[in-house]
Amino acid sequence: MKLTPVITEHWDDPELYTLDGYKSHGGYEALAKALTSDPDSIIATVKDSGLRGRGGAGFPTGLKWSFVPQNDGKPHYLVVNADESEPGACKDIPIMMANPHALLEGVIISSFAIRANHAFIYIRGEVPAAIRKVAFAVKQAREAGLIGKNIQGSGFDLEVTVHAGAGAYICGEETALLDSLEGYRGQPRLKPPFPAVAGLYASPTVINNVETIANIPYIIDRGVDWFRQFGTEKSPGFKVFAVSGHVQRPGIYEAPLGITMRELLDFAGGMRPGAELKFWLPGGSSVPMLTADHLDLPLTYEAMVEAGSMLGTGTPMIFDQTVSVVKAVTRWLEFYKHESCGKCTPCREGTYWITGVLEKFEHGNGTTGEMETLTTLCGQIAGRSFCALGDAAATPYPAAIKYFSDEFTAATHTSADEQFDPVASYVFSGVRA
Amino acid sequence: MITESTRIKMRELAGRYPNPRSALLPMLHLVQAEQDEVTTEGIAACAQELEITQAEVTAVATFYTMYKHSPVGKHHIGVCINTLCGLLGGDAVYDRVAERLGATHNGPSADGNFWLERIECQAACTHAPVMTVDWEFMDDVTPQSAVDVIDKLAAGEEVWSTRGPMIRDFQATEHTLAMAEDDLATIGNCVDEKMLAGLKIAKSGAQQ
């Protein structure tokens, strides 16, 4: 399968981030088209396109939009989830840095469709490089009359507010993001009610990922048939894949959904010299790891689930034979423990206990019985917390033990660093701290 | 000290939202921008402007890891130690940087000019191992290149982000996060070879 740059097509134009640069490649033509159509027809188009959320869950975008009650007399809001913090995910931040107007044009069209007059772009605080590009795009768009009152004579008003977070992975969870955006601790809400009915300020709200929204202008401009020529029936379209890890050329590779990891790996130059693939994760640390046996599966939402994993954010992390699975999993759990918001007991306490037991294994002090304990602990977290962070924390260990139980058994007497020299995993050579 | 001009900025932030309380996160960034940390005085000012209690502001200020409760110094240094960056060499980078600064995780350097933090995934895994200086990207670092950056900063020399502008200081970045226009959007290269990796192959015709 070939690479098909769409969102990334003009990233080699250093002026793309400016309004003029974006317009020189046909930017904002989709908006002009959208503003003369019926908002419901835009929702229908997005529904027909089959576009699925690119933030990880893969929920159909048009369907999400259609849940927003119309003529309800309440203000509606669009909130862009630009809190990209999933370990391994690095595609939304590059999109905002290179092509912020694609996001912004998508924001205006999407807001028009769901009848929102105020949109928020919630960007994680740790990336001023992305925040200032998006803020600059909003400023230029406002000056050009693309944001504000009566946009291009359509009678449609839209305010766009760029908002910086302050360091909390949990705010990538949509209801935690809403609490954070309302000025509270970012803690998930119980659903229902879903945000489409009672979201920001208890008003109907659509929350979409950056890449999802950046798809909208292209779908509106080029149509459903064009979009559906990429991907599969259940996973239509293209994806900004970000390949990282022990490959020759880590980077951004945009391709149709359904491309295989083997093909992506080839584009990325293969494994680094002398390296063999040991395990990989299709999209973030919250999806179960896979092995070389899964390289020929199509990267689609459905095929990844069938293989026992998930497409997630579509940002594969590749690890070679130098990496200790015990160490990798322990580090991810330390992350979940750190980022658990503390609201739900199974997640708050469970991530603490799992991490403690895993650290014993990392130091070569685990016991066979504790392998069972870990399985039990994971089972007691999954499905027992408000949001998916708990489920995610219960994911790495069961996947790891499925393929690499030997390593955990070895970790009952030999530490991870003795099993695998950490220096061998470094991407620079000959350095010991 | 939180001056009247800072309070005017706070009110301006609050005015951007249908509900003023939504401005609390940017307002706390503003406090750090002015005071190098989230001070008790800053918390009180936020509470007063939003007509909520200081306890409510404190609850928020202590939840988010970017808010610091003692002075950060001139530069914030982050080294990603999440699995991918850490195992690809971030652990070694962190150790060397910590040694150079005489600092421990989430604390100041011996001279008080730097703040060191083991940070979680910075959304730049294609550029691992990743370091940040005042939250600007320093991609693909090695222990040596990381220490070189810190030496230059310590000597007051010019340092550029690998995908962004010239490094200013922590408080300047906090102003950016308080959504003040910093006029730096047009400065520095934000798109590098790794971001163009797939596009280059597609355009080269190599995949025909």
Short mmCIF file of N, CA, C and O in Angstrom, two decimals, chain A residues 25-128:
data_model
loop_
_atom_site.label_atom_id
_atom_site.label_comp_id
_atom_site.label_asym_id
_atom_site.label_seq_id
_atom_site.Cartn_x
_atom_site.Cartn_y
_atom_site.Cartn_z
N HIS A 25 -2.80 26.55 -1.03
CA HIS A 25 -3.01 25.14 -1.35
C HIS A 25 -4.50 24.78 -1.31
O HIS A 25 -4.86 23.63 -1.06
N GLY A 26 -5.35 25.77 -1.49
CA GLY A 26 -6.79 25.50 -1.52
C GLY A 26 -7.46 25.58 -0.16
O GLY A 26 -8.63 25.18 -0.03
N GLY A 27 -6.75 26.06 0.82
CA GLY A 27 -7.31 26.16 2.17
C GLY A 27 -8.50 27.10 2.22
O GLY A 27 -8.55 28.11 1.51
N TYR A 28 -9.45 26.77 3.06
CA TYR A 28 -10.69 27.52 3.33
C TYR A 28 -11.67 27.50 2.16
O TYR A 28 -12.70 28.17 2.21
N GLU A 29 -11.39 26.69 1.14
CA GLU A 29 -12.40 26.51 0.09
C GLU A 29 -13.53 25.61 0.59
O GLU A 29 -14.69 25.79 0.23
N ALA A 30 -13.16 24.65 1.44
CA ALA A 30 -14.20 23.78 2.03
C ALA A 30 -15.14 24.59 2.90
O ALA A 30 -16.35 24.35 2.94
N LEU A 31 -14.58 25.59 3.61
CA LEU A 31 -15.42 26.41 4.48
C LEU A 31 -16.46 27.17 3.66
O LEU A 31 -17.64 27.22 4.02
N ALA A 32 -16.00 27.76 2.56
CA ALA A 32 -16.92 28.52 1.72
C ALA A 32 -18.07 27.62 1.25
O ALA A 32 -19.24 28.01 1.25
N LYS A 33 -17.70 26.40 0.90
CA LYS A 33 -18.70 25.43 0.47
C LYS A 33 -19.65 25.09 1.62
O LYS A 33 -20.88 25.05 1.45
N ALA A 34 -19.08 24.87 2.79
CA ALA A 34 -19.89 24.47 3.95
C ALA A 34 -20.88 25.55 4.35
O ALA A 34 -22.04 25.26 4.66
N LEU A 35 -20.42 26.80 4.33
CA LEU A 35 -21.26 27.89 4.83
C LEU A 35 -22.50 28.13 3.96
O LEU A 35 -23.45 28.79 4.38
N THR A 36 -22.47 27.62 2.72
CA THR A 36 -23.65 27.77 1.86
C THR A 36 -24.51 26.52 1.88
O THR A 36 -25.48 26.42 1.15
N SER A 37 -24.12 25.54 2.71
CA SER A 37 -24.97 24.35 2.76
C SER A 37 -25.74 24.28 4.08
O SER A 37 -25.50 25.07 5.00
N ASP A 38 -26.61 23.32 4.17
CA ASP A 38 -27.41 23.11 5.37
C ASP A 38 -26.56 22.38 6.40
O ASP A 38 -25.93 21.37 6.07
N PRO A 39 -26.51 22.87 7.63
CA PRO A 39 -25.69 22.19 8.65
C PRO A 39 -25.99 20.69 8.75
O PRO A 39 -25.08 19.88 8.90
N ASP A 40 -27.27 20.33 8.64
CA ASP A 40 -27.60 18.90 8.73
C ASP A 40 -26.97 18.09 7.62
O ASP A 40 -26.63 16.92 7.81
N SER A 41 -26.82 18.72 6.45
CA SER A 41 -26.22 17.98 5.34
C SER A 41 -24.73 17.75 5.59
O SER A 41 -24.16 16.77 5.12
N ILE A 42 -24.12 18.65 6.34
CA ILE A 42 -22.70 18.44 6.69
C ILE A 42 -22.57 17.27 7.67
O ILE A 42 -21.70 16.41 7.51
N ILE A 43 -23.47 17.26 8.65
CA ILE A 43 -23.47 16.12 9.59
C ILE A 43 -23.68 14.81 8.81
O ILE A 43 -22.99 13.82 9.04
N ALA A 44 -24.61 14.85 7.85
CA ALA A 44 -24.88 13.65 7.04
C ALA A 44 -23.65 13.23 6.25
O ALA A 44 -23.32 12.04 6.16
N THR A 45 -22.96 14.21 5.67
CA THR A 45 -21.75 13.91 4.90
C THR A 45 -20.69 13.24 5.77
O THR A 45 -20.08 12.24 5.38
N VAL A 46 -20.49 13.81 6.96
CA VAL A 46 -19.47 13.25 7.85
C VAL A 46 -19.89 11.84 8.30
O VAL A 46 -19.06 10.92 8.38
N LYS A 47 -21.18 11.66 8.52
CA LYS A 47 -21.70 10.33 8.85
C LYS A 47 -21.43 9.36 7.71
O LYS A 47 -20.90 8.27 7.91
N ASP A 48 -21.77 9.78 6.50
CA ASP A 48 -21.59 8.91 5.33
C ASP A 48 -20.12 8.59 5.08
O ASP A 48 -19.78 7.53 4.56
N SER A 49 -19.27 9.53 5.41
CA SER A 49 -17.84 9.30 5.18
C SER A 49 -17.33 8.15 6.02
O SER A 49 -16.34 7.49 5.69
N GLY A 50 -17.99 7.92 7.15
CA GLY A 50 -17.54 6.86 8.05
C GLY A 50 -16.34 7.25 8.89
O GLY A 50 -15.74 6.39 9.55
N LEU A 51 -16.00 8.53 8.89
CA LEU A 51 -14.85 9.00 9.68
C LEU A 51 -15.01 8.57 11.13
O LEU A 51 -16.07 8.78 11.73
N ARG A 52 -13.97 7.98 11.67
CA ARG A 52 -13.98 7.57 13.08
C ARG A 52 -12.96 8.36 13.86
O ARG A 52 -11.92 8.75 13.34
N GLY A 53 -13.25 8.60 15.13
CA GLY A 53 -12.41 9.44 15.98
C GLY A 53 -10.97 8.98 15.99
O GLY A 53 -10.70 7.80 16.20
N ARG A 54 -10.08 9.91 15.79
CA ARG A 54 -8.65 9.58 15.70
C ARG A 54 -7.93 9.71 17.04
O ARG A 54 -6.71 9.60 17.10
N GLY A 55 -8.68 9.96 18.11
CA GLY A 55 -8.05 10.15 19.41
C GLY A 55 -7.74 8.84 20.12
O GLY A 55 -7.00 8.82 21.10
N GLY A 56 -8.35 7.75 19.64
CA GLY A 56 -8.06 6.46 20.27
C GLY A 56 -9.25 5.54 20.33
O GLY A 56 -9.12 4.34 20.13
N ALA A 57 -10.42 6.08 20.58
CA ALA A 57 -11.59 5.23 20.76
C ALA A 57 -12.22 4.81 19.44
O ALA A 57 -12.88 3.78 19.35
N GLY A 58 -12.06 5.63 18.40
CA GLY A 58 -12.58 5.27 17.09
C GLY A 58 -14.08 5.37 16.95
O GLY A 58 -14.68 4.73 16.09
N PHE A 59 -14.70 6.21 17.78
CA PHE A 59 -16.15 6.37 17.69
C PHE A 59 -16.51 7.15 16.42
O PHE A 59 -15.84 8.12 16.08
N PRO A 60 -17.58 6.72 15.71
CA PRO A 60 -17.94 7.42 14.47
C PRO A 60 -18.27 8.90 14.71
O PRO A 60 -19.16 9.23 15.51
N THR A 61 -17.57 9.78 14.02
CA THR A 61 -17.66 11.21 14.28
C THR A 61 -19.04 11.78 13.94
O THR A 61 -19.62 12.53 14.74
N GLY A 62 -19.57 11.42 12.79
CA GLY A 62 -20.87 11.94 12.37
C GLY A 62 -21.97 11.54 13.34
O GLY A 62 -22.87 12.33 13.66
N LEU A 63 -21.86 10.32 13.83
CA LEU A 63 -22.84 9.83 14.80
C LEU A 63 -22.78 10.66 16.08
O LEU A 63 -23.80 11.07 16.64
N LYS A 64 -21.57 10.92 16.54
CA LYS A 64 -21.37 11.74 17.74
C LYS A 64 -22.04 13.10 17.55
O LYS A 64 -22.73 13.59 18.43
N TRP A 65 -21.83 13.69 16.38
CA TRP A 65 -22.42 15.00 16.11
C TRP A 65 -23.95 14.94 16.12
O TRP A 65 -24.61 15.87 16.55
N SER A 66 -24.46 13.82 15.61
CA SER A 66 -25.93 13.73 15.49
C SER A 66 -26.61 13.59 16.84
O SER A 66 -27.82 13.74 16.94
N PHE A 67 -25.85 13.28 17.90
CA PHE A 67 -26.43 13.18 19.24
C PHE A 67 -26.74 14.55 19.85
O PHE A 67 -27.41 14.64 20.86
N VAL A 68 -26.20 15.59 19.25
CA VAL A 68 -26.43 16.94 19.81
C VAL A 68 -27.88 17.35 19.50
O VAL A 68 -28.27 17.41 18.34
N PRO A 69 -28.67 17.59 20.55
CA PRO A 69 -30.05 17.97 20.29
C PRO A 69 -30.12 19.34 19.60
O PRO A 69 -29.36 20.25 19.95
N GLN A 70 -30.96 19.46 18.60
CA GLN A 70 -31.07 20.75 17.88
C GLN A 70 -32.32 21.49 18.32
O GLN A 70 -33.28 20.90 18.81
N ASN A 71 -32.28 22.81 18.13
CA ASN A 71 -33.39 23.69 18.50
C ASN A 71 -33.78 23.51 19.97
O ASN A 71 -34.95 23.52 20.31
N ASP A 72 -32.77 23.31 20.81
CA ASP A 72 -33.05 23.11 22.23
C ASP A 72 -32.89 24.40 23.03
O ASP A 72 -33.07 24.40 24.24
N GLY A 73 -32.55 25.47 22.32
CA GLY A 73 -32.45 26.77 22.98
C GLY A 73 -31.21 26.94 23.84
O GLY A 73 -31.01 27.98 24.45
N LYS A 74 -30.36 25.93 23.91
CA LYS A 74 -29.14 26.04 24.71
C LYS A 74 -27.96 26.37 23.81
O LYS A 74 -27.95 25.98 22.63
N PRO A 75 -26.94 27.02 24.37
CA PRO A 75 -25.72 27.18 23.56
C PRO A 75 -25.07 25.81 23.32
O PRO A 75 -25.16 24.92 24.17
N HIS A 76 -24.47 25.63 22.17
CA HIS A 76 -23.72 24.41 21.87
C HIS A 76 -22.23 24.75 21.82
O HIS A 76 -21.88 25.88 21.46
N TYR A 77 -21.42 23.77 22.15
CA TYR A 77 -19.98 24.01 22.12
C TYR A 77 -19.26 22.90 21.36
O TYR A 77 -19.63 21.73 21.42
N LEU A 78 -18.20 23.32 20.67
CA LEU A 78 -17.25 22.35 20.12
C LEU A 78 -15.97 22.48 20.94
O LEU A 78 -15.48 23.60 21.17
N VAL A 79 -15.47 21.36 21.41
CA VAL A 79 -14.21 21.37 22.15
C VAL A 79 -13.24 20.43 21.43
O VAL A 79 -13.56 19.27 21.21
N VAL A 80 -12.10 20.97 21.04
CA VAL A 80 -11.09 20.14 20.41
C VAL A 80 -10.16 19.60 21.48
O VAL A 80 -9.60 20.36 22.27
N ASN A 81 -10.04 18.29 21.51
CA ASN A 81 -9.14 17.65 22.45
C ASN A 81 -7.73 17.63 21.85
O ASN A 81 -7.42 16.81 20.99
N ALA A 82 -6.94 18.57 22.29
CA ALA A 82 -5.55 18.68 21.81
C ALA A 82 -4.62 18.46 22.99
O ALA A 82 -3.59 19.11 23.14
N ASP A 83 -5.02 17.52 23.82
CA ASP A 83 -4.25 17.22 25.04
C ASP A 83 -3.35 16.01 24.81
O ASP A 83 -3.10 15.24 25.73
N GLU A 84 -2.91 15.83 23.61
CA GLU A 84 -2.14 14.63 23.24
C GLU A 84 -1.05 14.30 24.28
O GLU A 84 -0.01 14.96 24.34
N SER A 85 -1.32 13.29 25.09
CA SER A 85 -0.39 12.91 26.16
C SER A 85 -0.19 11.42 26.27
O SER A 85 0.53 10.95 27.15
N GLU A 86 -0.88 10.67 25.43
CA GLU A 86 -0.76 9.22 25.47
C GLU A 86 0.68 8.81 25.15
O GLU A 86 1.22 9.24 24.12
N PRO A 87 1.32 8.02 26.02
CA PRO A 87 2.68 7.62 25.71
C PRO A 87 2.77 6.95 24.32
O PRO A 87 2.06 5.97 24.06
N GLY A 88 3.58 7.50 23.46
CA GLY A 88 3.71 6.97 22.10
C GLY A 88 2.99 7.81 21.07
O GLY A 88 3.29 7.73 19.88
N ALA A 89 2.01 8.59 21.50
CA ALA A 89 1.23 9.39 20.54
C ALA A 89 1.95 10.70 20.25
O ALA A 89 2.25 11.47 21.17
N CYS A 90 2.22 10.95 18.99
CA CYS A 90 2.90 12.19 18.63
C CYS A 90 2.50 12.58 17.22
O CYS A 90 3.33 12.65 16.32
N LYS A 91 1.20 12.78 17.02
CA LYS A 91 0.72 13.17 15.69
C LYS A 91 -0.12 14.44 15.74
O LYS A 91 -0.09 15.22 14.80
N ASP A 92 -0.86 14.68 16.83
CA ASP A 92 -1.66 15.91 16.92
C ASP A 92 -0.78 17.15 17.09
O ASP A 92 -1.04 18.19 16.50
N ILE A 93 0.24 17.01 17.90
CA ILE A 93 1.15 18.15 18.12
C ILE A 93 1.82 18.54 16.79
O ILE A 93 1.80 19.71 16.41
N PRO A 94 2.38 17.56 16.04
CA PRO A 94 2.92 17.93 14.72
C PRO A 94 1.88 18.54 13.77
O PRO A 94 2.19 19.47 13.04
N ILE A 95 0.64 18.03 13.80
CA ILE A 95 -0.39 18.60 12.93
C ILE A 95 -0.58 20.08 13.29
O ILE A 95 -0.64 20.94 12.40
N MET A 96 -0.64 20.37 14.58
CA MET A 96 -0.85 21.77 14.99
C MET A 96 0.35 22.65 14.67
O MET A 96 0.21 23.83 14.38
N MET A 97 1.53 22.08 14.73
CA MET A 97 2.73 22.86 14.46
C MET A 97 2.90 23.12 12.96
O MET A 97 3.38 24.17 12.56
N ALA A 98 2.51 22.14 12.15
CA ALA A 98 2.77 22.26 10.71
C ALA A 98 1.56 22.80 9.94
O ALA A 98 1.71 23.57 8.98
N ASN A 99 0.36 22.40 10.35
CA ASN A 99 -0.82 22.72 9.54
C ASN A 99 -1.99 23.16 10.43
O ASN A 99 -3.07 22.56 10.40
N PRO A 100 -1.78 24.22 11.21
CA PRO A 100 -2.82 24.61 12.19
C PRO A 100 -4.12 25.05 11.53
O PRO A 100 -5.19 24.90 12.11
N HIS A 101 -4.04 25.59 10.31
CA HIS A 101 -5.27 26.06 9.66
C HIS A 101 -6.18 24.91 9.22
O HIS A 101 -7.39 25.10 9.11
N ALA A 102 -5.61 23.72 8.97
CA ALA A 102 -6.46 22.57 8.65
C ALA A 102 -7.34 22.25 9.85
O ALA A 102 -8.54 21.98 9.72
N LEU A 103 -6.73 22.34 11.04
CA LEU A 103 -7.50 22.14 12.26
C LEU A 103 -8.56 23.24 12.39
O LEU A 103 -9.73 22.97 12.65
N LEU A 104 -8.12 24.47 12.18
CA LEU A 104 -9.02 25.61 12.40
C LEU A 104 -10.18 25.62 11.39
O LEU A 104 -11.34 25.88 11.76
N GLU A 105 -9.88 25.32 10.14
CA GLU A 105 -10.96 25.25 9.15
C GLU A 105 -11.95 24.16 9.55
O GLU A 105 -13.17 24.33 9.45
N GLY A 106 -11.41 23.04 10.04
CA GLY A 106 -12.26 21.96 10.53
C GLY A 106 -13.11 22.41 11.71
O GLY A 106 -14.28 22.05 11.82
N VAL A 107 -12.52 23.21 12.58
CA VAL A 107 -13.25 23.72 13.75
C VAL A 107 -14.43 24.58 13.30
O VAL A 107 -15.55 24.45 13.82
N ILE A 108 -14.19 25.45 12.33
CA ILE A 108 -15.26 26.36 11.90
C ILE A 108 -16.39 25.57 11.23
O ILE A 108 -17.57 25.77 11.53
N ILE A 109 -16.01 24.63 10.36
CA ILE A 109 -17.02 23.83 9.66
C ILE A 109 -17.80 22.97 10.66
O ILE A 109 -19.04 22.91 10.62
N SER A 110 -17.09 22.34 11.57
CA SER A 110 -17.74 21.46 12.54
C SER A 110 -18.68 22.25 13.46
O SER A 110 -19.78 21.80 13.78
N SER A 111 -18.23 23.43 13.88
CA SER A 111 -19.07 24.27 14.74
C SER A 111 -20.34 24.68 14.00
O SER A 111 -21.44 24.67 14.57
N PHE A 112 -20.18 25.04 12.74
CA PHE A 112 -21.34 25.41 11.90
C PHE A 112 -22.32 24.23 11.83
O PHE A 112 -23.54 24.40 11.99
N ALA A 113 -21.78 23.03 11.68
CA ALA A 113 -22.64 21.84 11.54
C ALA A 113 -23.43 21.55 12.81
O ALA A 113 -24.62 21.27 12.75
N ILE A 114 -22.78 21.64 13.95
CA ILE A 114 -23.47 21.30 15.20
C ILE A 114 -24.12 22.53 15.84
O ILE A 114 -24.65 22.47 16.93
N ARG A 115 -24.08 23.66 15.14
CA ARG A 115 -24.66 24.94 15.59
C ARG A 115 -24.03 25.40 16.91
O ARG A 115 -24.71 25.69 17.89
N ALA A 116 -22.71 25.41 16.92
CA ALA A 116 -21.97 25.95 18.06
C ALA A 116 -21.45 27.32 17.68
O ALA A 116 -20.96 27.51 16.57
N ASN A 117 -21.57 28.26 18.60
CA ASN A 117 -21.04 29.60 18.35
C ASN A 117 -19.78 29.90 19.15
O ASN A 117 -19.26 31.01 19.13
N HIS A 118 -19.33 28.90 19.89
CA HIS A 118 -18.08 29.07 20.62
C HIS A 118 -17.34 27.73 20.60
O HIS A 118 -17.93 26.71 20.97
N ALA A 119 -16.12 27.76 20.12
CA ALA A 119 -15.31 26.54 20.09
C ALA A 119 -14.07 26.76 20.95
O ALA A 119 -13.54 27.87 21.04
N PHE A 120 -13.63 25.70 21.59
CA PHE A 120 -12.43 25.76 22.43
C PHE A 120 -11.42 24.74 21.91
O PHE A 120 -11.79 23.64 21.53
N ILE A 121 -10.18 25.15 21.86
CA ILE A 121 -9.11 24.22 21.52
C ILE A 121 -8.26 24.06 22.77
O ILE A 121 -7.54 24.97 23.17
N TYR A 122 -8.41 22.91 23.43
CA TYR A 122 -7.72 22.65 24.69
C TYR A 122 -6.41 21.93 24.38
O TYR A 122 -6.39 20.75 24.05
N ILE A 123 -5.30 22.67 24.46
CA ILE A 123 -3.98 22.12 24.13
C ILE A 123 -3.20 21.88 25.41
O ILE A 123 -3.18 22.75 26.30
N ARG A 124 -2.56 20.72 25.52
CA ARG A 124 -1.78 20.46 26.72
C ARG A 124 -0.75 21.58 26.92
O ARG A 124 -0.18 22.10 25.95
N GLY A 125 -0.52 21.94 28.18
CA GLY A 125 0.32 23.10 28.45
C GLY A 125 1.79 22.93 28.14
O GLY A 125 2.52 23.91 27.98
N GLU A 126 2.23 21.67 28.01
CA GLU A 126 3.68 21.43 27.87
C GLU A 126 4.20 21.67 26.47
O GLU A 126 5.37 21.39 26.20
N VAL A 127 3.38 22.16 25.55
CA VAL A 127 3.85 22.36 24.19
C VAL A 127 3.58 23.76 23.65
O VAL A 127 2.76 23.97 22.76
N PRO A 128 4.32 24.75 24.19
CA PRO A 128 4.13 26.11 23.68
C PRO A 128 4.34 26.21 22.17
O PRO A 128 3.70 27.04 21.51
#
